[in-house]
Amino acid sequence: MSDHYVQVKEELEQKKSPGEGGEKDAVAEEETVPIPLAASVSPATASLRGRGDVAKTSVTGRQRSKSRSTQGAPDRNIGNKRDSDGGHAAEIAREKMPGTLLQVKGTGKALQGRAETNGVAAPGHQEGDRGKEDGNKVARKRRAVTVDTSKAKTSLEALKVSIRQLKWKEFPLGRRVACDIYWHGVSFHDNENIISGQVNKFPGMIEMLRKINLSRAVRTMQELFPEEYSFYPRSWILPEEFPLFTTQIRLAKDSDSALNPTFIVKPDGGSQGDGIYLIRDPRDLRITASPHGKHVIVQEYIQKPLLIDKLKFDIRLYVLLRSLEPLEIYIAKEGLSRFCTEPYQEPNQKNLNHVFMHLTNYSLNVHSGNFIHSHSNSTGSKRTFSSILYRLASKGVDIKKVWSDIISLVIKTVIALVPELKVYYQADIPPGKPGPTCFQILGFDILLMKNLKPVLLEVNANPSMRIEHEQEVSPGVFEYVPSPVDEEVKVGVIRDTLRLVDPAQKKTSHLPILVRSLLPGEGGGELQKDVPEAESPKRPGVESGLPSLCLKQVFPKYTKQFNYLRLVERMAALFVRFLGVKGTMRLGPTGFRTFIRNCKLTNSSLSMAAIDILYIDITRRWGGTVSESREAGMSLPAFAEAFFYLAQRRFKAQPLREQVQALLELCEAQLKGKTSRERRAPPYAPPPPGPPTAIHRAPDSQTTQALQPALSTTVET
């Protein structure tokens, strides 16, 4: 045995005796603590102490580390193994590899700390940092979405339940810094000065879904596509169309003496069934007596509805409009069926005033003595829509066909609303201006006829999201009692709406759906097939355990079937282009003339003077129909009427739809060519200096006479 070996053995035994206690303490505490530098280096390098010495030898340390990585791999493996002989192999490894961290005996773990040798971080410390970085990434991914619920109003309880299920963070009193989502109770403007995040209302949605505006939007589509929009009852806007209404009814009765139709009168601004009544004679109209103003809408009453238990009912279906551009529509798989509380009879002069027989509004029937609060999905005065479908299926009804027709009705209705909604949107959030993005839950009220054809009654911008009902527990004493049916349907709709608008999923989960739906050959499935489940957001560790989405995407999934209906949307794009000033909603005479000129729509039979007269005539007529218009000029519906007129003059002997299609293509081609020419035009260069060569002449009398009518009739607004 050499002297050197004896010396090394004695040193090892001396180090081993005090080191065992430290190792036991470390194991007992189950913690990672820093190891002093002197305890982790060999005698040959023990003199390298202090920050200055370590800094000076950092380059040398990196070189040694590199040499160890190529030559000392077997020894490094030894240092990472459990040692059964009291750590002898580990001590040998430390002699050969100065600067590594001590290994806790019996644990296979290195004591972690900030110990470094020669400027090189210890392997165990690197692994710890990597683990912390991974943990920070997961933490960032799992950051709770913030929701401002201070303006939620009646939907607050269902919203709170949804936020708790999602494990998001609610701010019931608002927040000084920006939130991810703002939940408004009534309109987009409930909370001013929001410049980021998402808001659950679209600007202009309340105005668009007033009964008169909805009827006008659908009527425009009925002119272009009468068969596709036959799901909306024939309507008249009073008092403007009172002469037309009385004339059409008289002619219909003259042609069929047995005909005795019934009409339902609805105030334009009414809600919850207030102010609605039935008539059989135009002389029974009570226009001036309406508490909501003189404007009302009169519709044909559906006299043969589908009955369940001899009761009339309607369907409240919830629809999520997630985006206008691109257009995204989701339909809830579950809805509510709301029943009348008096057995139905076809209307006659004796029962016209029986609101519990003819009107399905919950707010009316809840006051009936026959109203039954539902404690299950298939009984009572309010049931789930799926229970109705199940009952119809048991009788042999093709419920896939029923569901297909309802999906078609919803998509067509939204397509009719979108053009003017885009005008409202750019007025509140012009391009380039900071502002939030928008989404909204709409309530579609649909009636099934006896032949199972769905009919659109109305669309609600603010459908009730209450999950409790008022119940009289003693005379004059009321309390709110949970409603299982409402909670099942409405909480699911709100929760899954939040999941779809989750900002963390906007670029990951949702975009591929849109891309796939717009690819050739995609989105063309039959409507009678059940709509596939929309992709569920996958926030790691946050939404685990939640049910699959109750909202089904129907657009752009079915783009192929319904894209041909979006003609008015293309008109709206032209309208917005020539508005001129950002944020306006009315087209002035100069903008209308610029549209005509740039699209080259004048000819020998249609002069610019005639265009000015057309503008004045249509604008005056439409301006008198809406008393609360915010500004003067031509609205989008008025522009659509003018566009129809121009299309009929230019392309004769064709159906209106083909005429409008042809004029749209002409305008778009002219504007595209103009834009291309402007891009190719060379920059302006001033002429070289020299004597003037232009000859200035006074306009002749013929030119003056041609310009005079246009100048006299053009008034800038």
PDB file of C-alpha atoms in Angstrom, residues 320-456:
ATOM      1  CA  LEU A 320     -74.651  33.310 -29.862  1.00  0.00           C
ATOM      2  CA  LEU A 321     -73.491  35.854 -32.410  1.00  0.00           C
ATOM      3  CA  ARG A 322     -69.770  35.602 -31.764  1.00  0.00           C
ATOM      4  CA  SER A 323     -68.489  37.832 -34.533  1.00  0.00           C
ATOM      5  CA  LEU A 324     -69.685  39.934 -37.468  1.00  0.00           C
ATOM      6  CA  GLU A 325     -66.479  39.750 -39.475  1.00  0.00           C
ATOM      7  CA  PRO A 326     -66.112  36.887 -40.069  1.00  0.00           C
ATOM      8  CA  LEU A 327     -69.712  35.955 -39.359  1.00  0.00           C
ATOM      9  CA  GLU A 328     -69.912  33.313 -36.625  1.00  0.00           C
ATOM     10  CA  ILE A 329     -73.190  31.901 -35.314  1.00  0.00           C
ATOM     11  CA  TYR A 330     -73.749  29.286 -32.606  1.00  0.00           C
ATOM     12  CA  ILE A 331     -77.070  27.750 -31.555  1.00  0.00           C
ATOM     13  CA  ALA A 332     -77.752  26.249 -28.151  1.00  0.00           C
ATOM     14  CA  LYS A 333     -78.699  22.597 -28.304  1.00  0.00           C
ATOM     15  CA  GLU A 334     -81.189  23.171 -25.517  1.00  0.00           C
ATOM     16  CA  GLY A 335     -83.898  25.794 -25.199  1.00  0.00           C
ATOM     17  CA  LEU A 336     -87.104  26.546 -23.331  1.00  0.00           C
ATOM     18  CA  SER A 337     -90.694  25.750 -24.287  1.00  0.00           C
ATOM     19  CA  ARG A 338     -93.112  28.267 -22.766  1.00  0.00           C
ATOM     20  CA  PHE A 339     -96.765  27.301 -22.534  1.00  0.00           C
ATOM     21  CA  CYS A 340     -99.997  29.188 -22.387  1.00  0.00           C
ATOM     22  CA  THR A 341    -102.089  28.473 -19.321  1.00  0.00           C
ATOM     23  CA  GLU A 342    -105.517  28.218 -20.986  1.00  0.00           C
ATOM     24  CA  PRO A 343    -106.519  25.563 -23.583  1.00  0.00           C
ATOM     25  CA  TYR A 344    -106.217  26.932 -27.095  1.00  0.00           C
ATOM     26  CA  GLN A 345    -109.132  27.779 -29.365  1.00  0.00           C
ATOM     27  CA  GLU A 346    -108.941  29.452 -32.742  1.00  0.00           C
ATOM     28  CA  PRO A 347    -109.513  33.177 -32.300  1.00  0.00           C
ATOM     29  CA  ASN A 348    -113.039  34.515 -32.514  1.00  0.00           C
ATOM     30  CA  GLN A 349    -114.689  37.697 -31.449  1.00  0.00           C
ATOM     31  CA  LYS A 350    -115.370  36.296 -27.962  1.00  0.00           C
ATOM     32  CA  ASN A 351    -111.883  35.086 -27.021  1.00  0.00           C
ATOM     33  CA  LEU A 352    -109.657  37.747 -28.646  1.00  0.00           C
ATOM     34  CA  ASN A 353    -108.886  39.226 -25.249  1.00  0.00           C
ATOM     35  CA  HIS A 354    -107.915  35.913 -23.602  1.00  0.00           C
ATOM     36  CA  VAL A 355    -104.196  36.578 -23.289  1.00  0.00           C
ATOM     37  CA  PHE A 356    -103.545  33.310 -21.400  1.00  0.00           C
ATOM     38  CA  MET A 357    -104.849  31.435 -24.449  1.00  0.00           C
ATOM     39  CA  HIS A 358    -103.132  33.303 -27.284  1.00  0.00           C
ATOM     40  CA  LEU A 359     -99.938  34.827 -25.863  1.00  0.00           C
ATOM     41  CA  THR A 360     -97.078  32.597 -24.738  1.00  0.00           C
ATOM     42  CA  ASN A 361     -95.106  35.283 -22.895  1.00  0.00           C
ATOM     43  CA  TYR A 362     -93.853  33.979 -19.559  1.00  0.00           C
ATOM     44  CA  SER A 363     -94.229  37.408 -17.931  1.00  0.00           C
ATOM     45  CA  LEU A 364     -97.968  37.274 -18.677  1.00  0.00           C
ATOM     46  CA  ASN A 365     -98.788  33.641 -17.944  1.00  0.00           C
ATOM     47  CA  VAL A 366     -96.901  33.583 -14.648  1.00  0.00           C
ATOM     48  CA  HIS A 367     -99.768  35.651 -13.223  1.00  0.00           C
ATOM     49  CA  SER A 368    -102.338  33.078 -14.270  1.00  0.00           C
ATOM     50  CA  GLY A 369    -103.871  30.871 -11.613  1.00  0.00           C
ATOM     51  CA  ASN A 370    -103.163  27.878 -13.863  1.00  0.00           C
ATOM     52  CA  PHE A 371     -99.434  28.521 -14.121  1.00  0.00           C
ATOM     53  CA  ILE A 372     -97.362  25.541 -12.937  1.00  0.00           C
ATOM     54  CA  HIS A 373     -93.767  26.123 -11.882  1.00  0.00           C
ATOM     55  CA  SER A 374     -91.664  23.363 -13.379  1.00  0.00           C
ATOM     56  CA  HIS A 375     -89.707  21.009 -11.143  1.00  0.00           C
ATOM     57  CA  SER A 376     -88.752  18.699 -14.012  1.00  0.00           C
ATOM     58  CA  ASN A 377     -87.798  19.152 -17.649  1.00  0.00           C
ATOM     59  CA  SER A 378     -91.003  17.697 -19.133  1.00  0.00           C
ATOM     60  CA  THR A 379     -93.798  19.087 -16.955  1.00  0.00           C
ATOM     61  CA  GLY A 380     -95.183  22.463 -15.991  1.00  0.00           C
ATOM     62  CA  SER A 381     -95.663  25.713 -17.862  1.00  0.00           C
ATOM     63  CA  LYS A 382     -91.986  26.003 -18.782  1.00  0.00           C
ATOM     64  CA  ARG A 383     -90.157  22.941 -20.094  1.00  0.00           C
ATOM     65  CA  THR A 384     -86.990  22.143 -21.986  1.00  0.00           C
ATOM     66  CA  PHE A 385     -87.179  22.099 -25.760  1.00  0.00           C
ATOM     67  CA  SER A 386     -85.548  18.669 -25.850  1.00  0.00           C
ATOM     68  CA  SER A 387     -88.487  17.219 -23.895  1.00  0.00           C
ATOM     69  CA  ILE A 388     -90.819  18.492 -26.638  1.00  0.00           C
ATOM     70  CA  LEU A 389     -88.634  16.992 -29.364  1.00  0.00           C
ATOM     71  CA  TYR A 390     -88.575  13.688 -27.503  1.00  0.00           C
ATOM     72  CA  ARG A 391     -92.347  13.695 -27.281  1.00  0.00           C
ATOM     73  CA  LEU A 392     -92.690  14.505 -30.984  1.00  0.00           C
ATOM     74  CA  ALA A 393     -90.215  11.759 -31.889  1.00  0.00           C
ATOM     75  CA  SER A 394     -92.291   9.247 -29.930  1.00  0.00           C
ATOM     76  CA  LYS A 395     -95.172  10.088 -32.267  1.00  0.00           C
ATOM     77  CA  GLY A 396     -93.100   9.483 -35.393  1.00  0.00           C
ATOM     78  CA  VAL A 397     -92.171  13.091 -36.185  1.00  0.00           C
ATOM     79  CA  ASP A 398     -88.897  13.621 -38.050  1.00  0.00           C
ATOM     80  CA  ILE A 399     -87.273  15.844 -35.445  1.00  0.00           C
ATOM     81  CA  LYS A 400     -84.073  16.120 -37.526  1.00  0.00           C
ATOM     82  CA  LYS A 401     -86.143  17.911 -40.159  1.00  0.00           C
ATOM     83  CA  VAL A 402     -87.652  20.182 -37.505  1.00  0.00           C
ATOM     84  CA  TRP A 403     -84.212  21.004 -36.115  1.00  0.00           C
ATOM     85  CA  SER A 404     -82.857  21.577 -39.626  1.00  0.00           C
ATOM     86  CA  ASP A 405     -85.618  24.075 -40.412  1.00  0.00           C
ATOM     87  CA  ILE A 406     -84.969  25.934 -37.167  1.00  0.00           C
ATOM     88  CA  ILE A 407     -81.233  26.200 -37.916  1.00  0.00           C
ATOM     89  CA  SER A 408     -82.049  27.524 -41.376  1.00  0.00           C
ATOM     90  CA  LEU A 409     -84.443  30.111 -39.907  1.00  0.00           C
ATOM     91  CA  VAL A 410     -81.813  31.342 -37.449  1.00  0.00           C
ATOM     92  CA  ILE A 411     -79.044  31.683 -40.020  1.00  0.00           C
ATOM     93  CA  LYS A 412     -81.279  33.522 -42.485  1.00  0.00           C
ATOM     94  CA  THR A 413     -82.491  35.915 -39.802  1.00  0.00           C
ATOM     95  CA  VAL A 414     -78.958  36.768 -38.679  1.00  0.00           C
ATOM     96  CA  ILE A 415     -77.908  37.305 -42.306  1.00  0.00           C
ATOM     97  CA  ALA A 416     -80.757  39.823 -42.606  1.00  0.00           C
ATOM     98  CA  LEU A 417     -79.577  41.681 -39.480  1.00  0.00           C
ATOM     99  CA  VAL A 418     -75.826  41.745 -40.123  1.00  0.00           C
ATOM    100  CA  PRO A 419     -75.646  44.486 -42.817  1.00  0.00           C
ATOM    101  CA  GLU A 420     -77.065  47.265 -40.623  1.00  0.00           C
ATOM    102  CA  LEU A 421     -75.287  45.909 -37.545  1.00  0.00           C
ATOM    103  CA  LYS A 422     -72.008  46.498 -39.381  1.00  0.00           C
ATOM    104  CA  VAL A 423     -73.023  50.109 -39.973  1.00  0.00           C
ATOM    105  CA  TYR A 424     -73.745  50.564 -36.250  1.00  0.00           C
ATOM    106  CA  TYR A 425     -70.461  48.848 -35.374  1.00  0.00           C
ATOM    107  CA  GLN A 426     -68.299  51.155 -37.495  1.00  0.00           C
ATOM    108  CA  ALA A 427     -70.137  54.164 -36.065  1.00  0.00           C
ATOM    109  CA  ASP A 428     -69.150  53.273 -32.487  1.00  0.00           C
ATOM    110  CA  ILE A 429     -65.832  51.577 -33.197  1.00  0.00           C
ATOM    111  CA  PRO A 430     -64.487  52.999 -36.483  1.00  0.00           C
ATOM    112  CA  PRO A 431     -61.581  51.143 -38.110  1.00  0.00           C
ATOM    113  CA  GLY A 432     -58.326  52.097 -36.444  1.00  0.00           C
ATOM    114  CA  LYS A 433     -59.986  53.351 -33.271  1.00  0.00           C
ATOM    115  CA  PRO A 434     -59.254  51.440 -30.058  1.00  0.00           C
ATOM    116  CA  GLY A 435     -62.215  49.545 -28.746  1.00  0.00           C
ATOM    117  CA  PRO A 436     -63.397  46.158 -27.542  1.00  0.00           C
ATOM    118  CA  THR A 437     -64.547  43.247 -29.625  1.00  0.00           C
ATOM    119  CA  CYS A 438     -68.164  42.190 -29.259  1.00  0.00           C
ATOM    120  CA  PHE A 439     -70.338  39.119 -28.960  1.00  0.00           C
ATOM    121  CA  GLN A 440     -73.958  38.702 -27.915  1.00  0.00           C
ATOM    122  CA  ILE A 441     -76.523  36.120 -26.853  1.00  0.00           C
ATOM    123  CA  LEU A 442     -79.851  36.585 -28.634  1.00  0.00           C
ATOM    124  CA  GLY A 443     -83.208  35.089 -27.757  1.00  0.00           C
ATOM    125  CA  PHE A 444     -85.144  33.732 -30.747  1.00  0.00           C
ATOM    126  CA  ASP A 445     -88.872  33.235 -30.176  1.00  0.00           C
ATOM    127  CA  ILE A 446     -90.109  30.575 -32.588  1.00  0.00           C
ATOM    128  CA  LEU A 447     -93.563  29.076 -33.051  1.00  0.00           C
ATOM    129  CA  LEU A 448     -94.167  25.662 -34.598  1.00  0.00           C
ATOM    130  CA  MET A 449     -97.203  25.484 -36.848  1.00  0.00           C
ATOM    131  CA  LYS A 450     -99.445  22.460 -36.941  1.00  0.00           C
ATOM    132  CA  ASN A 451     -97.555  21.245 -40.034  1.00  0.00           C
ATOM    133  CA  LEU A 452     -94.287  21.630 -37.992  1.00  0.00           C
ATOM    134  CA  LYS A 453     -93.045  24.600 -40.021  1.00  0.00           C
ATOM    135  CA  PRO A 454     -91.169  27.040 -37.731  1.00  0.00           C
ATOM    136  CA  VAL A 455     -92.275  30.677 -37.722  1.00  0.00           C
ATOM    137  CA  LEU A 456     -90.197  33.546 -36.351  1.00  0.00           C
TER     138      LEU A 456
END
